[in-house]
mmCIF file with all atom_site columns, C-alpha atoms in Angstrom:
data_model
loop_
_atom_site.group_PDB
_atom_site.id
_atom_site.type_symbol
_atom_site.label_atom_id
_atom_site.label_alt_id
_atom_site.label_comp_id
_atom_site.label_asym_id
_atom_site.label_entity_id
_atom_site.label_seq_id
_atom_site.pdbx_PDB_ins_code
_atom_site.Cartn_x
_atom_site.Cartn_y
_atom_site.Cartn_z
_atom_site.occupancy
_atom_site.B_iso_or_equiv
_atom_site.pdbx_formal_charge
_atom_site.auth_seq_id
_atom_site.auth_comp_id
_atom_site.auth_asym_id
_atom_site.auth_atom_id
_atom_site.pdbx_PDB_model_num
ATOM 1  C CA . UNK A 1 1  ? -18.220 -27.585 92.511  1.00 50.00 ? 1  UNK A CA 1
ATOM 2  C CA . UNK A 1 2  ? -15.137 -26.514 90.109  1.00 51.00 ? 2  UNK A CA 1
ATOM 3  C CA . UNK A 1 3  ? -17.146 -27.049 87.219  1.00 58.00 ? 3  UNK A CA 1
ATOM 4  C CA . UNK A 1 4  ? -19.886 -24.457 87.940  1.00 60.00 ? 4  UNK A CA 1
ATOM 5  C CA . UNK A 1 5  ? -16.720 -22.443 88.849  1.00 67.00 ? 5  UNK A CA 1
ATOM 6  C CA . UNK A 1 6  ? -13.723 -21.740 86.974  1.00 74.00 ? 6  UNK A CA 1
ATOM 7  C CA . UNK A 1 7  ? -11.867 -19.152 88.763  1.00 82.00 ? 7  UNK A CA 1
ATOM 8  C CA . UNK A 1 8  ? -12.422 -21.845 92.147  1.00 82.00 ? 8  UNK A CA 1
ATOM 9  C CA . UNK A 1 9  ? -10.438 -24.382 89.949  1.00 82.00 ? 9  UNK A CA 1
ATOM 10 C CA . UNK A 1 10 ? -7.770  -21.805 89.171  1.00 83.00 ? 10 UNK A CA 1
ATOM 11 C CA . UNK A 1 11 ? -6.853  -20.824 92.575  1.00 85.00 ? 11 UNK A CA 1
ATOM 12 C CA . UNK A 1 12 ? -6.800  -24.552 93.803  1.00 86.00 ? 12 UNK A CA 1
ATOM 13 C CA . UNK A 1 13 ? -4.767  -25.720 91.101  1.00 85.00 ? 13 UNK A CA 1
ATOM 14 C CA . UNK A 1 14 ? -2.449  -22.474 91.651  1.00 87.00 ? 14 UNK A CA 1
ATOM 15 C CA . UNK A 1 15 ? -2.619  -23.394 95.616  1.00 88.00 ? 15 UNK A CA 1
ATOM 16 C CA . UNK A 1 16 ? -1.376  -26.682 95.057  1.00 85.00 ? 16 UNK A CA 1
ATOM 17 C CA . UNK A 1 17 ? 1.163   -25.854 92.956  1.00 87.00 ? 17 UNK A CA 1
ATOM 18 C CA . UNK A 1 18 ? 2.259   -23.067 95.577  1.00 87.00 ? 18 UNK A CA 1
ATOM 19 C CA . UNK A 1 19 ? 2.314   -26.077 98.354  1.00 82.00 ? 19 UNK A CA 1
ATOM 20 C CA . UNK A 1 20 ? 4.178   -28.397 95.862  1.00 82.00 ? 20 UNK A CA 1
ATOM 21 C CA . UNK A 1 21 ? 6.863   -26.167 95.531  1.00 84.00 ? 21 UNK A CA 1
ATOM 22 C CA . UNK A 1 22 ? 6.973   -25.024 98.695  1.00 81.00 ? 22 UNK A CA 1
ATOM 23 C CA . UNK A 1 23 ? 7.414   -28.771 100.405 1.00 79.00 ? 23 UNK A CA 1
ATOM 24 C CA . UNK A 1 24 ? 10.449  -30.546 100.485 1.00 72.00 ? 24 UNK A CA 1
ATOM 25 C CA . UNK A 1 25 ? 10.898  -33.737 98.858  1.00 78.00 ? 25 UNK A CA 1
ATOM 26 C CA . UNK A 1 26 ? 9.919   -36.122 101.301 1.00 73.00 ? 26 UNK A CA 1
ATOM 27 C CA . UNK A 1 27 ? 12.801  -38.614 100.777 1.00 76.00 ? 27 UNK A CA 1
ATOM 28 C CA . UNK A 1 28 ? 15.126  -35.824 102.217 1.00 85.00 ? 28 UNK A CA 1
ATOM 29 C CA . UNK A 1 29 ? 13.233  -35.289 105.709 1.00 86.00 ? 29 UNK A CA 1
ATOM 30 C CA . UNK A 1 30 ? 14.466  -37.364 107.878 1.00 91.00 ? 30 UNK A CA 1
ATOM 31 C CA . UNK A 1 31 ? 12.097  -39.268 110.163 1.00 93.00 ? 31 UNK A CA 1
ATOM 32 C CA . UNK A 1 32 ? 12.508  -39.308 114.040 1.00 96.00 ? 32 UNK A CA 1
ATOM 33 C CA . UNK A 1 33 ? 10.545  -40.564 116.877 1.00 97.00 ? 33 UNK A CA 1
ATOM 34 C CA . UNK A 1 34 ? 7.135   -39.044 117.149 1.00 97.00 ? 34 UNK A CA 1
ATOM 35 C CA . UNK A 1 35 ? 3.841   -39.111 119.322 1.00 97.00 ? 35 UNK A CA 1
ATOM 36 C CA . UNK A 1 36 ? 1.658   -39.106 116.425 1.00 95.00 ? 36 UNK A CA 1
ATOM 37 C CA . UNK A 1 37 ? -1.070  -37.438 118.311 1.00 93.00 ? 37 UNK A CA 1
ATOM 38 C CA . UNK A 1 38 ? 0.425   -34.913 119.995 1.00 94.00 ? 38 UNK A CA 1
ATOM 39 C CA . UNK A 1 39 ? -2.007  -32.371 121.741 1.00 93.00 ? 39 UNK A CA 1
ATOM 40 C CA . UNK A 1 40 ? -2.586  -30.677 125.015 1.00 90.00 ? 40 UNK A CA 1
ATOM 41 C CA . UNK A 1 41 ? -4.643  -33.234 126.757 1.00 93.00 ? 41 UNK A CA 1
ATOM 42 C CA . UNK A 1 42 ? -1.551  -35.332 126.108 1.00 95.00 ? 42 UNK A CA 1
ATOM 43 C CA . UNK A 1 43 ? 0.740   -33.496 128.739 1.00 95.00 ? 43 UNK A CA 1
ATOM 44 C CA . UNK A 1 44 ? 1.348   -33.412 132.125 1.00 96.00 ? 44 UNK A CA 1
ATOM 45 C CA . UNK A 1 45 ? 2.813   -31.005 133.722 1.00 93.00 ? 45 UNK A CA 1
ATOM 46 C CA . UNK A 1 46 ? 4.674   -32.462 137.540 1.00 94.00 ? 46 UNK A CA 1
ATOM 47 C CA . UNK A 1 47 ? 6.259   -29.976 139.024 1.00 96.00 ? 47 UNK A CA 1
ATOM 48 C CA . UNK A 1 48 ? 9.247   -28.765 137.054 1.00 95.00 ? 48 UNK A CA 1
ATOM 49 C CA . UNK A 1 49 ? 8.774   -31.704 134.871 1.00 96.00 ? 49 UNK A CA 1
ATOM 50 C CA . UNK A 1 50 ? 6.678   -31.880 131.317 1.00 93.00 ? 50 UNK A CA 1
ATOM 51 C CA . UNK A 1 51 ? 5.221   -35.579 130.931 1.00 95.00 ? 51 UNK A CA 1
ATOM 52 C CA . UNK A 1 52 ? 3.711   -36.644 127.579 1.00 94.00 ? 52 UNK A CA 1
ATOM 53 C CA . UNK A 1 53 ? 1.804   -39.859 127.149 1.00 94.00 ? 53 UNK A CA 1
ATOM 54 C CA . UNK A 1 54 ? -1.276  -41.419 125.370 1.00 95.00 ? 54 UNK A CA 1
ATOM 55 C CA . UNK A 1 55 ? 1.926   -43.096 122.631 1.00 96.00 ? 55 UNK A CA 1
ATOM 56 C CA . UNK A 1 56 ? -0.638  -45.271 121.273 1.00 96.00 ? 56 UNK A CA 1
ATOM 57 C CA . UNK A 1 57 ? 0.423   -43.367 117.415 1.00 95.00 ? 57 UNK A CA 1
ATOM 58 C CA . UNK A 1 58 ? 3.863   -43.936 117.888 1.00 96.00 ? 58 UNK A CA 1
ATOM 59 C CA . UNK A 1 59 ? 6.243   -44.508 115.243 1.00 97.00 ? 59 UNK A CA 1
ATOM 60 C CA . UNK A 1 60 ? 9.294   -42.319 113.040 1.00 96.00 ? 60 UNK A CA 1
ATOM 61 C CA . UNK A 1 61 ? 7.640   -39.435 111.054 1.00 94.00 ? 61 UNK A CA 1
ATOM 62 C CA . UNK A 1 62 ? 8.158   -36.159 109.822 1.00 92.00 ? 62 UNK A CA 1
ATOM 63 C CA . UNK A 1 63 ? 8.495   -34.228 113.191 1.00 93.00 ? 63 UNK A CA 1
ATOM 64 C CA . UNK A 1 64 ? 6.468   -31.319 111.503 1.00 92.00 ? 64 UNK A CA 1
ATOM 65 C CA . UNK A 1 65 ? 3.523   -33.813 111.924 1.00 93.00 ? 65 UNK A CA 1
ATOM 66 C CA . UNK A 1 66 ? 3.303   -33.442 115.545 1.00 96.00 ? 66 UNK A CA 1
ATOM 67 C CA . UNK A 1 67 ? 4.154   -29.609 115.663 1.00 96.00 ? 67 UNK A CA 1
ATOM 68 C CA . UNK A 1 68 ? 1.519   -28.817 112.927 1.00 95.00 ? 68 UNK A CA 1
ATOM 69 C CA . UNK A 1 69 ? -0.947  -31.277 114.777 1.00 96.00 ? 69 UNK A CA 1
ATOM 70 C CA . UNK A 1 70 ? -0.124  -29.196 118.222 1.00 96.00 ? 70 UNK A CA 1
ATOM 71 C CA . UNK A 1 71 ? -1.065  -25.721 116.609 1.00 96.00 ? 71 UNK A CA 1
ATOM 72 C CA . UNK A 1 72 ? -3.610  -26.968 114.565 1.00 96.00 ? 72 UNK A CA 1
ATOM 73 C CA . UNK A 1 73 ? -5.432  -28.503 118.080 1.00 96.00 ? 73 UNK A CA 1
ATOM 74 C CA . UNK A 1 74 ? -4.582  -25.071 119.880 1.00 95.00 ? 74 UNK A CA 1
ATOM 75 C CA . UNK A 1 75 ? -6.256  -22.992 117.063 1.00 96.00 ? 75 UNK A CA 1
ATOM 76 C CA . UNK A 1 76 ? -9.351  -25.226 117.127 1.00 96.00 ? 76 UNK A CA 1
ATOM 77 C CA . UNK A 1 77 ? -9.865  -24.792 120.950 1.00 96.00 ? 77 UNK A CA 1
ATOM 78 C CA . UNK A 1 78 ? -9.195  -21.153 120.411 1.00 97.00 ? 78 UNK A CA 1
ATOM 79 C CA . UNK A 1 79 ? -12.624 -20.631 118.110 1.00 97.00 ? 79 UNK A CA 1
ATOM 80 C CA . UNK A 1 80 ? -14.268 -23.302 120.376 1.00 97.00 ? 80 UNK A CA 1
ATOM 81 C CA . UNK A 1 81 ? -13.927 -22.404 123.487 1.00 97.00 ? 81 UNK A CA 1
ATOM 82 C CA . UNK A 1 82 ? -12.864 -18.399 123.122 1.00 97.00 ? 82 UNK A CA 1
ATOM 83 C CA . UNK A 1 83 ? -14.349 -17.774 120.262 1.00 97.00 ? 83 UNK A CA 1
ATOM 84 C CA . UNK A 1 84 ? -11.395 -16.295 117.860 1.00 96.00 ? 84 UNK A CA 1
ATOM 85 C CA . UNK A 1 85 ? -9.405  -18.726 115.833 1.00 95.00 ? 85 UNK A CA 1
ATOM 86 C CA . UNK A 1 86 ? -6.378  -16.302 117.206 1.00 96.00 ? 86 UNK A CA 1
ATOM 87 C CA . UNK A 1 87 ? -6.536  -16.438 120.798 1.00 97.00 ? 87 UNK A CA 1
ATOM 88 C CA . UNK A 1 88 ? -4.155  -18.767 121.187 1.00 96.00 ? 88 UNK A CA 1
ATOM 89 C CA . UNK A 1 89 ? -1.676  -17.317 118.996 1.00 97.00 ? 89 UNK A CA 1
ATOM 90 C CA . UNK A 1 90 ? 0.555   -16.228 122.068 1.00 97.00 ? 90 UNK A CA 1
ATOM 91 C CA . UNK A 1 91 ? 0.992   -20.097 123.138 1.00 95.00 ? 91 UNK A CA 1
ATOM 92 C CA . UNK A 1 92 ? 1.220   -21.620 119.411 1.00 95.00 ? 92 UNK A CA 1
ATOM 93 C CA . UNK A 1 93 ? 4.154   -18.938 119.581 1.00 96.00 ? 93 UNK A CA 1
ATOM 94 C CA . UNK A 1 94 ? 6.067   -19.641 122.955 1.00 95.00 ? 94 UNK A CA 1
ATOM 95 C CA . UNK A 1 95 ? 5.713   -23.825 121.778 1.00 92.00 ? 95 UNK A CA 1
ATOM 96 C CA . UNK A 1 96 ? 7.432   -23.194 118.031 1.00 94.00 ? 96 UNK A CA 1
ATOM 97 C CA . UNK A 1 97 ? 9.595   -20.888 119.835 1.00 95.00 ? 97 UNK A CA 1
ATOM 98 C CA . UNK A 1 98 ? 10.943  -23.367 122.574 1.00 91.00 ? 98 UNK A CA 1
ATOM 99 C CA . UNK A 1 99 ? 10.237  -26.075 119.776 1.00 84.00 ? 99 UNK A CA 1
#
């Protein structure tokens, strides 16, 4: 597909480059315990208490993985089951928020 166009090949080399820069070096992040497929379905909520489980993905990562993984899951149910990519917006916010 980038060889029949150019200007497609330009702005994804000039997008990665952009994301490149823009990430840390990964040797710097330091890991911590994650779920590794952290999502919705994955909590309970008991009373005043939250409950995650489903821990089959465990291990140390990148904690970003499980908050980008969490919005990412909320934005797909958005389109799928509202029909707007956004109308979750107002709960991706209040979870980085409290995150």
């Amino acid at each position: 597909m980038c060889k029949e166009d150019e200007s497609l090949a330009a702005k994804s080399g000039g997008l990665f480059e952009t994301l490149r820069a823009a990430t840390p070096n990964a040797a710097t992040i330091p890991l911590a315990p994650c779920h590794g497929d952290f999502a919705f379905h994955n909590i309970l909520f008991v009373g005043r208490r939250t409950v995650t489980f489903d821990w089959d993905l465990h291990g140390l990562a990148d904690p970003a993985r499980d908050v980008a993984r969490f919005v990412v899951i909320l934005k797909r149910q958005a389109l799928h089951r509202l029909g707007s990519l956004d109308a979750l917006d107002g709960a991706a916010g209040v979870f980085l928020e409290a995150y």
